[in-house]
Coordinates of C-alpha atoms in Angstrom, one line a residue:
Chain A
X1314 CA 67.7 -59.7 14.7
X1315 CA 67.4 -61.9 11.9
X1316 CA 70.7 -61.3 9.4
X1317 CA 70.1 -60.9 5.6
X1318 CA 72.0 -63.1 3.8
X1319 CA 75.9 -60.9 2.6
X1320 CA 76.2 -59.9 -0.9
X1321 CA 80.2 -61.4 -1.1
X1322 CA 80.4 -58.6 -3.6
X1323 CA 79.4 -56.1 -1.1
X1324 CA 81.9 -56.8 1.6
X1325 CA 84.2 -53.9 2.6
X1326 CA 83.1 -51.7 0.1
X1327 CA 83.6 -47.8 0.3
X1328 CA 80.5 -45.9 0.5
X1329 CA 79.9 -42.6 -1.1
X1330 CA 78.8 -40.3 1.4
X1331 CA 76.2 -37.5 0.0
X1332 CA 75.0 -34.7 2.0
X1333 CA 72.8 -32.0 1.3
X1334 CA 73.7 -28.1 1.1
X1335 CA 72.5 -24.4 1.0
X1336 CA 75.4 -22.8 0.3
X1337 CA 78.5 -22.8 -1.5
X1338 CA 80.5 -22.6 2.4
X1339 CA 78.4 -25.6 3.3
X1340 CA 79.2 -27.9 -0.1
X1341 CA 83.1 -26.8 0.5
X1342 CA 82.9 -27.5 4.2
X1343 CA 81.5 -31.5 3.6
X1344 CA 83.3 -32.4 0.3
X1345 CA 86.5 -31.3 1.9
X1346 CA 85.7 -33.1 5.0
X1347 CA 84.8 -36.9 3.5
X1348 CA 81.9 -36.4 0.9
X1349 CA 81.6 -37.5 -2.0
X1350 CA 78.8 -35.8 -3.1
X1351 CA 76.3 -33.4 -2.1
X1352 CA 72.8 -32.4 -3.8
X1353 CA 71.6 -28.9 -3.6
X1354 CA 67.8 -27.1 -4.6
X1355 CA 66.6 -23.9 -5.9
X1356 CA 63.8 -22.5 -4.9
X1357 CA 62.0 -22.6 -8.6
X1358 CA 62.6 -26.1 -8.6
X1359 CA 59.9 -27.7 -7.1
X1360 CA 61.7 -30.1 -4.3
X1361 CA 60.7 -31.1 -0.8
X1362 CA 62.6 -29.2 0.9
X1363 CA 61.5 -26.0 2.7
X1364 CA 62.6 -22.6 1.3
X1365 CA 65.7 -22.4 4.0
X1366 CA 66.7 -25.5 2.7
X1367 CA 67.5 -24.4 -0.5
X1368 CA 70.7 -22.1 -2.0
X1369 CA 68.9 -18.6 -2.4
X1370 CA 70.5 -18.0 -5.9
X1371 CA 71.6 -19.9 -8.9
X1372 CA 75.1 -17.9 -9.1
X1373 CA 76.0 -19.7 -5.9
X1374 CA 74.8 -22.9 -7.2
X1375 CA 76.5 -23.3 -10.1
X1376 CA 79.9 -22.1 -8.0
X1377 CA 79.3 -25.1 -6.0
X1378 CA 79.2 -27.2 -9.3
X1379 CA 82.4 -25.6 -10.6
X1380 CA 83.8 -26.2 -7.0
X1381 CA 82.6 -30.1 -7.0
X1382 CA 84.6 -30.4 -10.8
X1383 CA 87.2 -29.0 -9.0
X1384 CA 87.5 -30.7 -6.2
X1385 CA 86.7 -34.2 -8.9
X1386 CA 83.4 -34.7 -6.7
X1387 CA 79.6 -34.6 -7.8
X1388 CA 77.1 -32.3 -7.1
X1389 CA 72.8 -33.1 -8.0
X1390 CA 70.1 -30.8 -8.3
X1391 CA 67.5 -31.6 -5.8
X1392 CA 64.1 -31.8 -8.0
X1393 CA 62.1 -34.5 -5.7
X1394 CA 58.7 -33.0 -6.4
X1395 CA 55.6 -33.6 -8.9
X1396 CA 56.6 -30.4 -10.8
X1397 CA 52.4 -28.5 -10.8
X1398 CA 51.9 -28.0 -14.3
X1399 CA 52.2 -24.1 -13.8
X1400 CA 55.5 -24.2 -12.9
X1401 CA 56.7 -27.8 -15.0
X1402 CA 58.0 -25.8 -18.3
X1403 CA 60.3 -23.5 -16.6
X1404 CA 61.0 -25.5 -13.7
X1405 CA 62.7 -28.7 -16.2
X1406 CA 64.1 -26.0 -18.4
X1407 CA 65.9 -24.6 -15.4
X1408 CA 67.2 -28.6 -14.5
X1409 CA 68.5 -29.4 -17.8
X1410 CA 70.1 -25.8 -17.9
X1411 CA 71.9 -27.2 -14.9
X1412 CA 72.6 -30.7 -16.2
X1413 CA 74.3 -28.5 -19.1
X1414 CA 76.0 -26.9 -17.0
X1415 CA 78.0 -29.5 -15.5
X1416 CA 75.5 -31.3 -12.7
X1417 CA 76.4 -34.6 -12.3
X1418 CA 72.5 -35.3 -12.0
X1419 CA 69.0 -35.3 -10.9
X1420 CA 67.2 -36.4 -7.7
X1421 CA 63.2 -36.5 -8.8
X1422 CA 60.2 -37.8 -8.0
X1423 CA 58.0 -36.9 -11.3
X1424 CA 57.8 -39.6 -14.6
X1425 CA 56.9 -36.6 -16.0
X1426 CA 60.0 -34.7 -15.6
X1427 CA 62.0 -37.8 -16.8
X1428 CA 59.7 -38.0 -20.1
X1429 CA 60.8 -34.5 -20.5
X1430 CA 64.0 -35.8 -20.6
X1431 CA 63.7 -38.6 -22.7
X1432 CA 62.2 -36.1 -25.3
X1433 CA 64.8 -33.6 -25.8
X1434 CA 67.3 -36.4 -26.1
X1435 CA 69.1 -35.2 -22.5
X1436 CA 71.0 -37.4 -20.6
X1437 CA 72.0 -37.7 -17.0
X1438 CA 72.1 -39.8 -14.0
X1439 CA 68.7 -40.0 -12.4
X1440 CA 68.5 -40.7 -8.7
X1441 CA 64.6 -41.7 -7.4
X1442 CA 63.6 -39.9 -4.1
X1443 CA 62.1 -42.1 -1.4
X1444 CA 59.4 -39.6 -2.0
X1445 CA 58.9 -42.0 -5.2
X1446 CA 57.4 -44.9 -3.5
X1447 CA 60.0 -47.9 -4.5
X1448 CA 59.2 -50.3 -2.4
X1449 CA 60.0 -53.7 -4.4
X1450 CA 61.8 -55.2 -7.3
X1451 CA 58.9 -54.6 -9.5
X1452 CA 58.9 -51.2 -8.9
X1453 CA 62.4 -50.6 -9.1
X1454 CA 62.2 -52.1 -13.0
X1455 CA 59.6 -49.7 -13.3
X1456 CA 61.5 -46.5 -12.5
X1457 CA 64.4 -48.5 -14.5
X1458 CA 62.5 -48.4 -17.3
X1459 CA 62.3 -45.1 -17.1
X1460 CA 65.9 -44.3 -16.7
X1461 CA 66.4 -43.9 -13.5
X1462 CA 69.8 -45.3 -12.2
X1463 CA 69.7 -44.8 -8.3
X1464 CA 67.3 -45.0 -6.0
X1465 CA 67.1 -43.6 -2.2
X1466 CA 65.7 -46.8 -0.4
X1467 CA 62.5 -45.9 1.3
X1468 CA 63.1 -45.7 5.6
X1469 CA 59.9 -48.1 6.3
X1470 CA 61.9 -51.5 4.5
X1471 CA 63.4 -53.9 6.6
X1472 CA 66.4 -55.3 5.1
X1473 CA 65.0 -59.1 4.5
X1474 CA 62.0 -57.1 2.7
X1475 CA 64.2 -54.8 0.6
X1476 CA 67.2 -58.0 -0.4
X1477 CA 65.5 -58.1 -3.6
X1478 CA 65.9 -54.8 -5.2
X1479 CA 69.8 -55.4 -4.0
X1480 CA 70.0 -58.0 -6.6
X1481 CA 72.9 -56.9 -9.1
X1482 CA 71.4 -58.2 -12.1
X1483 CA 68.9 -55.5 -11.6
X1484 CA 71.3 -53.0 -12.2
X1485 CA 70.6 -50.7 -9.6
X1486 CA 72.7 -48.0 -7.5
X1487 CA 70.9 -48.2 -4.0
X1488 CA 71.3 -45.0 -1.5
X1489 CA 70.8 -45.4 1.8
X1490 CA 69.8 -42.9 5.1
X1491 CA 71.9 -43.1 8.2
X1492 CA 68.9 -45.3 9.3
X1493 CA 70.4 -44.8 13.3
X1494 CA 70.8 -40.9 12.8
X1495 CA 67.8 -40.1 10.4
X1496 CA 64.2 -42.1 10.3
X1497 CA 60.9 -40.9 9.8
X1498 CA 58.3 -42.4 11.8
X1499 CA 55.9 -42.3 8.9
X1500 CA 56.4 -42.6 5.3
X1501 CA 57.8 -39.3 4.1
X1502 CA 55.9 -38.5 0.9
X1503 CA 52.3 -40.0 2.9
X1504 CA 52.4 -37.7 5.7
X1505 CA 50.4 -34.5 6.2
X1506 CA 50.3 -34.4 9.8
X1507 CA 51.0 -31.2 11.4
X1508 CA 54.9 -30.7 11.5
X1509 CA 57.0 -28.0 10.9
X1510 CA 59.1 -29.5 7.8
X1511 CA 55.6 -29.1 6.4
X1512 CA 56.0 -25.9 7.4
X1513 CA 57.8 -22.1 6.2
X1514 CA 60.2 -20.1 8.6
X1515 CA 59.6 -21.9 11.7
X1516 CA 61.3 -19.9 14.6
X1517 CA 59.6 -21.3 17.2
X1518 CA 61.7 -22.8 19.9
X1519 CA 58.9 -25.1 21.2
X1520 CA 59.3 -26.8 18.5
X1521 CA 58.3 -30.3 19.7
X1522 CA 55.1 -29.6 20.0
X1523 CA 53.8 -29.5 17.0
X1524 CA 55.2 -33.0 15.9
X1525 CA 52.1 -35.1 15.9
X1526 CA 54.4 -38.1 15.0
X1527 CA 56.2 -37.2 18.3
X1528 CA 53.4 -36.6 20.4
X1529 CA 51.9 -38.4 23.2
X1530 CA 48.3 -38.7 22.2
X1531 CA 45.5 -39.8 23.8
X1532 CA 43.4 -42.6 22.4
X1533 CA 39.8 -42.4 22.7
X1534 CA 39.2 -46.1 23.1
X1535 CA 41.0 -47.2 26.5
X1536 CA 41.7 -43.7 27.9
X1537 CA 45.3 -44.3 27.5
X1538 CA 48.4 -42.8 25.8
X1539 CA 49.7 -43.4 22.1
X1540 CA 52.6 -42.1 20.6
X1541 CA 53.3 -43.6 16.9
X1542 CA 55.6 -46.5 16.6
X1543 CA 59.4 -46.9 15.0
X1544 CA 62.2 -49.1 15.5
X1545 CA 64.2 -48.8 18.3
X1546 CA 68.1 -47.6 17.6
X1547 CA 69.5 -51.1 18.1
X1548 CA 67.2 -52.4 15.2
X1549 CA 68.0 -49.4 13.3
X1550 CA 72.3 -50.0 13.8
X1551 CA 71.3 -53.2 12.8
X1552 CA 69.6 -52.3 9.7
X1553 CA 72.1 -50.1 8.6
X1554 CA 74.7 -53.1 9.0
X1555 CA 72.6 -54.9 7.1
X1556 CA 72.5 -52.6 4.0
X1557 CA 75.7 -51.9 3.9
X1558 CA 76.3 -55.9 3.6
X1559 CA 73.5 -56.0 1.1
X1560 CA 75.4 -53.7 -1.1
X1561 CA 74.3 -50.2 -0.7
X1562 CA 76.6 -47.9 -2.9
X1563 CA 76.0 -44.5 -0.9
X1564 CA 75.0 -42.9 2.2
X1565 CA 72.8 -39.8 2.4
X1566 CA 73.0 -37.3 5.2
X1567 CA 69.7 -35.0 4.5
X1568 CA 69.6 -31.7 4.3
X1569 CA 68.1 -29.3 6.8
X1570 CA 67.9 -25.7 7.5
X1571 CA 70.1 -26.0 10.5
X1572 CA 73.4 -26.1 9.7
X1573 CA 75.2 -27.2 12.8
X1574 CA 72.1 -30.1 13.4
X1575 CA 73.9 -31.3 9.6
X1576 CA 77.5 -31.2 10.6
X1577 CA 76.7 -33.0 13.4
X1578 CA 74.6 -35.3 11.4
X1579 CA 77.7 -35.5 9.0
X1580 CA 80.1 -36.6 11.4
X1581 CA 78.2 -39.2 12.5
X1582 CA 77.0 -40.7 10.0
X1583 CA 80.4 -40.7 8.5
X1584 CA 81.8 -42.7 11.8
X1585 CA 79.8 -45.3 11.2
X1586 CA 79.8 -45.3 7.8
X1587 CA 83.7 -45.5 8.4
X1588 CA 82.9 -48.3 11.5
X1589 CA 81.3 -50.6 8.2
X1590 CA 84.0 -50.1 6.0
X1591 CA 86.5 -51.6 8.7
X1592 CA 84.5 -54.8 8.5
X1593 CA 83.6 -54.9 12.5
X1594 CA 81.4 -57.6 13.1
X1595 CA 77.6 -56.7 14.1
X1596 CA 78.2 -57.2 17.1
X1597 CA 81.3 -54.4 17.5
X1598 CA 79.4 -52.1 15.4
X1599 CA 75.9 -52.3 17.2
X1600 CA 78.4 -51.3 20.6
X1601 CA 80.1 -48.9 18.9
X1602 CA 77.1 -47.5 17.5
X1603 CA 74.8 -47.0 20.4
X1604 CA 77.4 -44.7 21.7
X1605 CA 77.6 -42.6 18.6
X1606 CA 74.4 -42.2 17.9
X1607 CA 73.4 -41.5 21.8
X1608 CA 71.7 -38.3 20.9
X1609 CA 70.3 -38.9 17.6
X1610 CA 67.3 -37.7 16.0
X1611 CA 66.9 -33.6 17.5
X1612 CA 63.4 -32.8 16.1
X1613 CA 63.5 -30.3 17.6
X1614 CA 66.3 -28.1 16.5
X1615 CA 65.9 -29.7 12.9
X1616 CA 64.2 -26.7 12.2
X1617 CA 65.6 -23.9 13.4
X1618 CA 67.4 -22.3 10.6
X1619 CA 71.2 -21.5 10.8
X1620 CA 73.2 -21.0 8.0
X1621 CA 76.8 -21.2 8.2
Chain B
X952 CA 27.2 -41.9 -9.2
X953 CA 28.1 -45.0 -8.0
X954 CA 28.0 -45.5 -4.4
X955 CA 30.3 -48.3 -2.6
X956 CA 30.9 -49.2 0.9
X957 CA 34.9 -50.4 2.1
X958 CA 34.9 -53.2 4.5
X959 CA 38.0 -54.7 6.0
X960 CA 38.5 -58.4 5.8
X961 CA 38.2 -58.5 10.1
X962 CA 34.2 -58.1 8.9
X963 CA 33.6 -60.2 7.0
X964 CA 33.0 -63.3 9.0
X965 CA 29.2 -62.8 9.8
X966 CA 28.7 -60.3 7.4
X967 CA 24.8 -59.8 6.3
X968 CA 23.6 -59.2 2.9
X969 CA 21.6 -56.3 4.9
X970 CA 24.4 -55.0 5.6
X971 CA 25.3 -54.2 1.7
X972 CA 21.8 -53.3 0.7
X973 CA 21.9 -49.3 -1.1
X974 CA 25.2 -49.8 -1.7
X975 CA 26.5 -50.5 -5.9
X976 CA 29.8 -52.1 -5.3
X977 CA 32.3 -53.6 -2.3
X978 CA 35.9 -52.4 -2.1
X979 CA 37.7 -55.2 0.4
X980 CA 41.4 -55.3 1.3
X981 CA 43.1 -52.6 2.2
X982 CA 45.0 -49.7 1.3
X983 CA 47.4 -49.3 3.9
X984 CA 48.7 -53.1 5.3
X985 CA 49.5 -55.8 3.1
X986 CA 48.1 -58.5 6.2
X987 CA 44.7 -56.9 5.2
X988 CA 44.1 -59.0 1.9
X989 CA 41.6 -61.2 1.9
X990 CA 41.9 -64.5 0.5
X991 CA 40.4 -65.8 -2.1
X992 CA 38.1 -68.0 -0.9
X993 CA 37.1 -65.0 1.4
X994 CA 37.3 -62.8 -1.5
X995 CA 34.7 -65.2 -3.8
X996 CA 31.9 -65.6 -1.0
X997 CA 31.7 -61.9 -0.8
X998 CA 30.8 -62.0 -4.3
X999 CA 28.6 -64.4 -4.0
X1000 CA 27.2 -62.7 -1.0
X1001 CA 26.8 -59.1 -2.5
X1002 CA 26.0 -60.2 -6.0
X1003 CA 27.6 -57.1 -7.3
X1004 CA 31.0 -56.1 -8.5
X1005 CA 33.7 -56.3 -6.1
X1006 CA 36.9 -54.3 -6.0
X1007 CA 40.5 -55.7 -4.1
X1008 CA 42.4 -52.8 -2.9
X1009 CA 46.0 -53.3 -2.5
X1010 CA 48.3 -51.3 -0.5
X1011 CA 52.0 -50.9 -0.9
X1012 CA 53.4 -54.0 -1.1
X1013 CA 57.2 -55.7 -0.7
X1014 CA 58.4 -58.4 -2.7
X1015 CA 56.8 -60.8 -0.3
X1016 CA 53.5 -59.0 -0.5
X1017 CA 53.3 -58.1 -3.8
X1018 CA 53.7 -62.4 -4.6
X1019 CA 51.1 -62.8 -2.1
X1020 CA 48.5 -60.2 -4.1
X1021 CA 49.7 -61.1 -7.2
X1022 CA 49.0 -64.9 -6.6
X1023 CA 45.3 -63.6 -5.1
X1024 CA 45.0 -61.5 -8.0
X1025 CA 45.4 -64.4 -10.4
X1026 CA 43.0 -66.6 -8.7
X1027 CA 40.4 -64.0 -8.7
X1028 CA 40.9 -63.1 -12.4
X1029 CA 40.4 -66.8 -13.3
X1030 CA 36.8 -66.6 -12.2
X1031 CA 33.8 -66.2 -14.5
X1032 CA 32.5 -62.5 -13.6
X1033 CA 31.0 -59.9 -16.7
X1034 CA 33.9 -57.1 -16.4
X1035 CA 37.5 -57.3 -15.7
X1036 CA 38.0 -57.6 -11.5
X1037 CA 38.8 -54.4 -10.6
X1038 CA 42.4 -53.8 -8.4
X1039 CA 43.2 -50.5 -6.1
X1040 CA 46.5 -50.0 -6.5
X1041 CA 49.0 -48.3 -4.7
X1042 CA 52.3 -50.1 -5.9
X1043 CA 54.3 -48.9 -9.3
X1044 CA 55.2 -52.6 -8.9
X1045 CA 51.6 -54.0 -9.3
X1046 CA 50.7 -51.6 -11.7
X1047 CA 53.9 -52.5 -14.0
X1048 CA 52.9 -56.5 -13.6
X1049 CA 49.2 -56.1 -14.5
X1050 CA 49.8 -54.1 -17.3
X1051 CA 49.3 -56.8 -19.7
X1052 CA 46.7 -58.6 -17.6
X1053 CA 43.3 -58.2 -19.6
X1054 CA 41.3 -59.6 -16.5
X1055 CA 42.3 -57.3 -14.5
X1056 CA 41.6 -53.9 -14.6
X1057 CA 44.0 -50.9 -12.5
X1058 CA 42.2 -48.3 -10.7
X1059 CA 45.4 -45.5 -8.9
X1060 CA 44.4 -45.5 -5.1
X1061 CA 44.9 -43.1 -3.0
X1062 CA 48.4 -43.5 -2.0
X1063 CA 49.7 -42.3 -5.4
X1064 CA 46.9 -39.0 -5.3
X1065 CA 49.2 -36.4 -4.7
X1066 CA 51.2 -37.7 -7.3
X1067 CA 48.7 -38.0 -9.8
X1068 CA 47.2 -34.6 -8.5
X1069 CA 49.9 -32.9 -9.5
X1070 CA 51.2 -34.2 -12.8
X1071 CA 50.9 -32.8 -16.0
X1072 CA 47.5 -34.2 -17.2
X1073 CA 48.3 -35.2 -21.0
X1074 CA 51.3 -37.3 -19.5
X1075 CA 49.0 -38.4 -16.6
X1076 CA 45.7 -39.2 -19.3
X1077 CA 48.8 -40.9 -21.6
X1078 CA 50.3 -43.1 -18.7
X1079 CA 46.6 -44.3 -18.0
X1080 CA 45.5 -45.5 -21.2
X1081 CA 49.3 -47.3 -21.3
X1082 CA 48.2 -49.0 -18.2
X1083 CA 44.7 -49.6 -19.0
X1084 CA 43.9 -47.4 -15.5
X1085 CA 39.7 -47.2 -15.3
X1086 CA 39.8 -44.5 -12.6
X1087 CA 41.7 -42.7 -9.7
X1088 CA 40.9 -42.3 -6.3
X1089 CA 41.1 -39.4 -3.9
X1090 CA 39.9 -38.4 -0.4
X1091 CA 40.5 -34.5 -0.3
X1092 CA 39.3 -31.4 -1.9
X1093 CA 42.6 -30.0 -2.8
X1094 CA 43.9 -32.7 -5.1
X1095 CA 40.6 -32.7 -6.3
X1096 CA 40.9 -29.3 -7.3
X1097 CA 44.2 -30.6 -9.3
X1098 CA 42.7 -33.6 -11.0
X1099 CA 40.6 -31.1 -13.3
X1100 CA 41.7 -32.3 -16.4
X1101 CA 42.5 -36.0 -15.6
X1102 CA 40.3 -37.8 -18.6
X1103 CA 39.0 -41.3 -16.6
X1104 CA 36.7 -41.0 -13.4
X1105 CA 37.3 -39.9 -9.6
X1106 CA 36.5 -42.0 -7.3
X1107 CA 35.9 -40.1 -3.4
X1108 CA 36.6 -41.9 -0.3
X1109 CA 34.5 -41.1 3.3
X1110 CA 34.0 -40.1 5.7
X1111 CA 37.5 -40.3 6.9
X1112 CA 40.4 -38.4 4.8
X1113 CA 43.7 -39.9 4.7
X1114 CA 46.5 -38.0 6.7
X1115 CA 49.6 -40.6 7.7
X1116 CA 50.8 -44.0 7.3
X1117 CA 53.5 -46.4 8.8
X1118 CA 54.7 -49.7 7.7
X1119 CA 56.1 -49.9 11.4
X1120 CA 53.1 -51.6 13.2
X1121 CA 51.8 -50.7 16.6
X1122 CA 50.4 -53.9 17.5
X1123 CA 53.2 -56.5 16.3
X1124 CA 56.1 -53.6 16.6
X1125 CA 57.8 -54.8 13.3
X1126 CA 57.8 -54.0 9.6
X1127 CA 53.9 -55.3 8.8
X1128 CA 55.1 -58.1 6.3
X1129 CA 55.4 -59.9 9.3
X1130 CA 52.9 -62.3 10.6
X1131 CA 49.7 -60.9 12.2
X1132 CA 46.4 -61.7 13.6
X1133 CA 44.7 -58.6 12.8
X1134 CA 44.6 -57.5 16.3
X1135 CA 44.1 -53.7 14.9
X1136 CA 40.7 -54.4 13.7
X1137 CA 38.5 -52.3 11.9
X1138 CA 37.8 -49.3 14.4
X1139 CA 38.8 -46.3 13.9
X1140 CA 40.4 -44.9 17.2
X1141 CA 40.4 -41.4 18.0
X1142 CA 43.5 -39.3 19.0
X1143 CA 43.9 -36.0 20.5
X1144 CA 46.4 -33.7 22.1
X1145 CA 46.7 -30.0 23.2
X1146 CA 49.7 -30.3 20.6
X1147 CA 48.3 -30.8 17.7
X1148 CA 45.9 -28.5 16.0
X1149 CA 42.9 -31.5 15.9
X1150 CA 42.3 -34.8 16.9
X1151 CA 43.1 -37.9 14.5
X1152 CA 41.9 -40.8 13.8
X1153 CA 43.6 -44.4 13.5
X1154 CA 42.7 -47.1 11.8
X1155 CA 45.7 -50.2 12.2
X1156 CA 48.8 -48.2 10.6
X1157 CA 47.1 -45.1 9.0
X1158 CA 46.3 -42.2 10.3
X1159 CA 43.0 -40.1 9.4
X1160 CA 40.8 -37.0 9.4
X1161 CA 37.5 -36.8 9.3
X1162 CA 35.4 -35.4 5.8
X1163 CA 33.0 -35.3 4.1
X1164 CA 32.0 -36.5 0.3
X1165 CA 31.9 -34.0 -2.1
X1166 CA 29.6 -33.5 -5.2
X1167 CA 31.5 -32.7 -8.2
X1168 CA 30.9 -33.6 -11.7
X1169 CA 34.4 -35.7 -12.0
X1170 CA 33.4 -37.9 -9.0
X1171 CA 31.4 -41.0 -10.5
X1172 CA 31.9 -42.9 -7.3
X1173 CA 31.4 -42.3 -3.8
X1174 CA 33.4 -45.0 -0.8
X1175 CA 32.2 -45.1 2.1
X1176 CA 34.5 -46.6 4.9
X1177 CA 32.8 -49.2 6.9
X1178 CA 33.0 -47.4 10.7

């Protein structure tokens, strides 16, 4: 595994842990448990999330911000979508009512929405999405430009790719996945395969099936079997290892529409998360890690929706 | 309507002139792997070859691959040719460092179509003409259906539609900035499972579906991948 070269102002760092939420019982369950923040949607804001994903109303949304003030935590609206021009005039009115409100800020995907912004003179923190398509220094000036102050490093970098956009002097907050717990085996916002988080109210059990990214497929040219390729866990602990030595600021545990998949989620991206702050070696924390994340990555029951 | 053919750069050794005739213009590159430039030497014979305009398309691109098509880029722009070479690109990062690059002119590939599909047009027509973009790509009826209003041309990619793509290579099983020798070729391989509603195709680390080019009076350009 070829080490990226430590950022000396990176080492032992704390983490913020962010984790996504439906509910107002769900934001007080994780920021009382070790996050920092979490980031919520509404349904009339575009985002990439499905429906079940979201809160269903704004009363309980802006609870969970009076909660996060509260609690001295931070909660962002979830707006990772190109907002259709149908919807764009309410849809950023309803964000910057929420940034007025007391959101500690934005998680988008649309230069458009961050013009509108810019406009009406409205300030807040702007995370990217890795739905934005970041992928290099020159693109992180880019989104800088356009004031954006975080971005969620895409899942298809390797960590001697991505050492650039860690450079300080870029002035960059990087977020990072729980790369061991939570990849995607192709690039997020460039997949339309047949899946069900492309999907509505999935209740189908068999889920698995309709994963084409999980599938065993037949190839047409030697008769044999193909099933679409990602890391193995080891190079994924190792990854994660990596960024956190590179200087990642925070680690995001995504939402999903089963509760209990997040919590479990949660909690294990927060031991590892806690494993890195120690200062284990790689070594120690690739051991340690294999264990923990043993049974990662439950497709399958990602989309069964449980509320809790 | 224009009509251009996309080769990969594992065909161009042996390539015939034949082999261009009907066809108005040559994309080569690629859209999806940044080991699928061609270099420049390559890039120039084509030219000389087709004696027609020639467009690079770029995929995403790290920091080592967007040096690498940056440093191609400049060495093509220095040659003597009637318009500005014409880039596909698929990298905010590219786009933001040819901005000011009068040689060179930006077309949005089709990587960035469902963003561009769905944006506001008068910000989408306004970022264009900031960025000097001379047209967008697409490969679907749907965002085509959303580009209605989008001032500069549509360019329509076929026969295959673009459905998936990796950076994590199949052949090499790493991150594809790593060194390669093209073992994925230019084939497209078909896939199928009772699992999934219809069969796929793949071509190195994208995945497609078959379609079909479309008439419509904002396409000025029909690609045809080389199969």
């Amino acid at each position: 595994m070829p080490a990226t070269k430590k950022n000396p102002a990176a080492k032992k760092h704390k983490m913020r842990v962010l984790v996504g939420v439906r509910t107002l019982n769900e934001a007080e369950f994780f920021l009382t448990r070790g996050a920092d923040e979490v980031y919520c949607g509404l349904p009339e804001i575009p985002n990439h999330g499905v429906t079940a994903e979201n809160f269903s109303s704004e009363k309980e949304l802006r609870a969970t911000i009076d909660l996060a003030k509260k609690l001295g935590k931070q909660v962002f609206i979830v707006a990772n979508d190109v907002f259709p021009a149908g919807v764009f005039p309410k849809a950023a009115a309803k964000v910057a009512e929420l940034v007025r409100y007391g959101a500690s800020g934005v998680i988008i995907r649309d230069m458009a929405l961050l013009e509108y912004f810019k406009k009406r003179k409205l300030r807040t923190y702007f995370t990217l999405s890795t739905l934005g398509l970041c992928f290099n220094r020159e693109a992180l000036k880019f989104f800088k430009e356009r004031g954006v102050a975080r971005i969620v490093l895409p899942q298809h970098l390797a960590p001697a790719e991505a050492a650039p956009m860690f450079d300080k002097a870029l002035g960059m907050d990087i977020e990072v996945f729980c790369l061991p717990l939570f990849y995607e085996v192709n690039i997020n916002s460039l997949c339309s395969l047949s899946c069900p988080c492309s999907q509505e109210a999935v209740t189908d059990p068999r889920l698995q099936k309709a994963y084409t990214c999980l599938s065993a497929l037949k190839r047409s040219d030697d008769g044999g079997f193909y099933t679409m390729p990602m890391p193995n866990s080891e190079t994924l602990l190792n990854y994660f290892y990596d960024y956190y030595h590179l200087g990642a600021k925070c680690m995001k545990v995504a939402r999903g529409p089963n509760g209990e998949e997040v919590i479990e989620l949660f909690y294990k991206s927060l031991l590892l998360t806690r494993l890195l702050e120690k200062g284990v070696s790689r070594a120690a924390f690739v051991h340690e890690g294999k264990k923990i994340v043993s049974s990662s990555q439950n497709y399958g029951k990602r989309y069964i929706v449980k509320r809790f | 309507m224009e009509n251009a053919i996309s080769l990969s750069v594992s065909e161009l050794p042996g390539l015939r002139p034949a082999a261009l005739k009907g066809y108005d213009r040559v994309y080569i590159g690629s859209e999806f792997c940044q080991n699928k430039l061609p270099s420049a030497a390559a890039f120039l014979r084509l030219e000389k070859l087709f004696k027609g305009p020639v467009t690079l398309a770029t995929p995403l691109l790290t920091d080592g691959g967007l040096d690498q098509a940056l440093a191609l880029i400049k060495k093509l722009a220095a040659a003597k040719r009637k318009k500005p070479l014409e880039v596909v690109v698929n990298d905010w990062g590219l786009l933001r460092l040819l901005k000011k690059n009068k040689l060179v002119r930006p077309v949005l590939g089709r990587l960035l179509m469902w963003e561009i599909g769905e944006m506001d047009k008068p910000f989408l027509n306004a970022f264009c003409r900031e960025y000097r973009v001379a047209g967008v790509e697409t490969d679907s009826a749907e965002v085509l259906a959303k580009l209605k209003g989008v001032s500069g041309p549509v360019h329509f990619h076929y026969p295959f539609g673009f459905k998936s793509v990796t950076r994590y290579c199949s052949y090499i099983r790493d991150f594809n900035s790593s060194a390669c020798a093209l073992e994925c070729g230019p084939l497209f391989v078909r896939l199928s499972s009772k699992a999934i509603p219809e069969p796929i195709y793949m071509q190195g680390n994208a995945y497609f579906i078959p379609n079909k080019p479309l008439r419509n009076p904002l396409i000025k350009r029909l690609i045809k991948a080389s199969v």
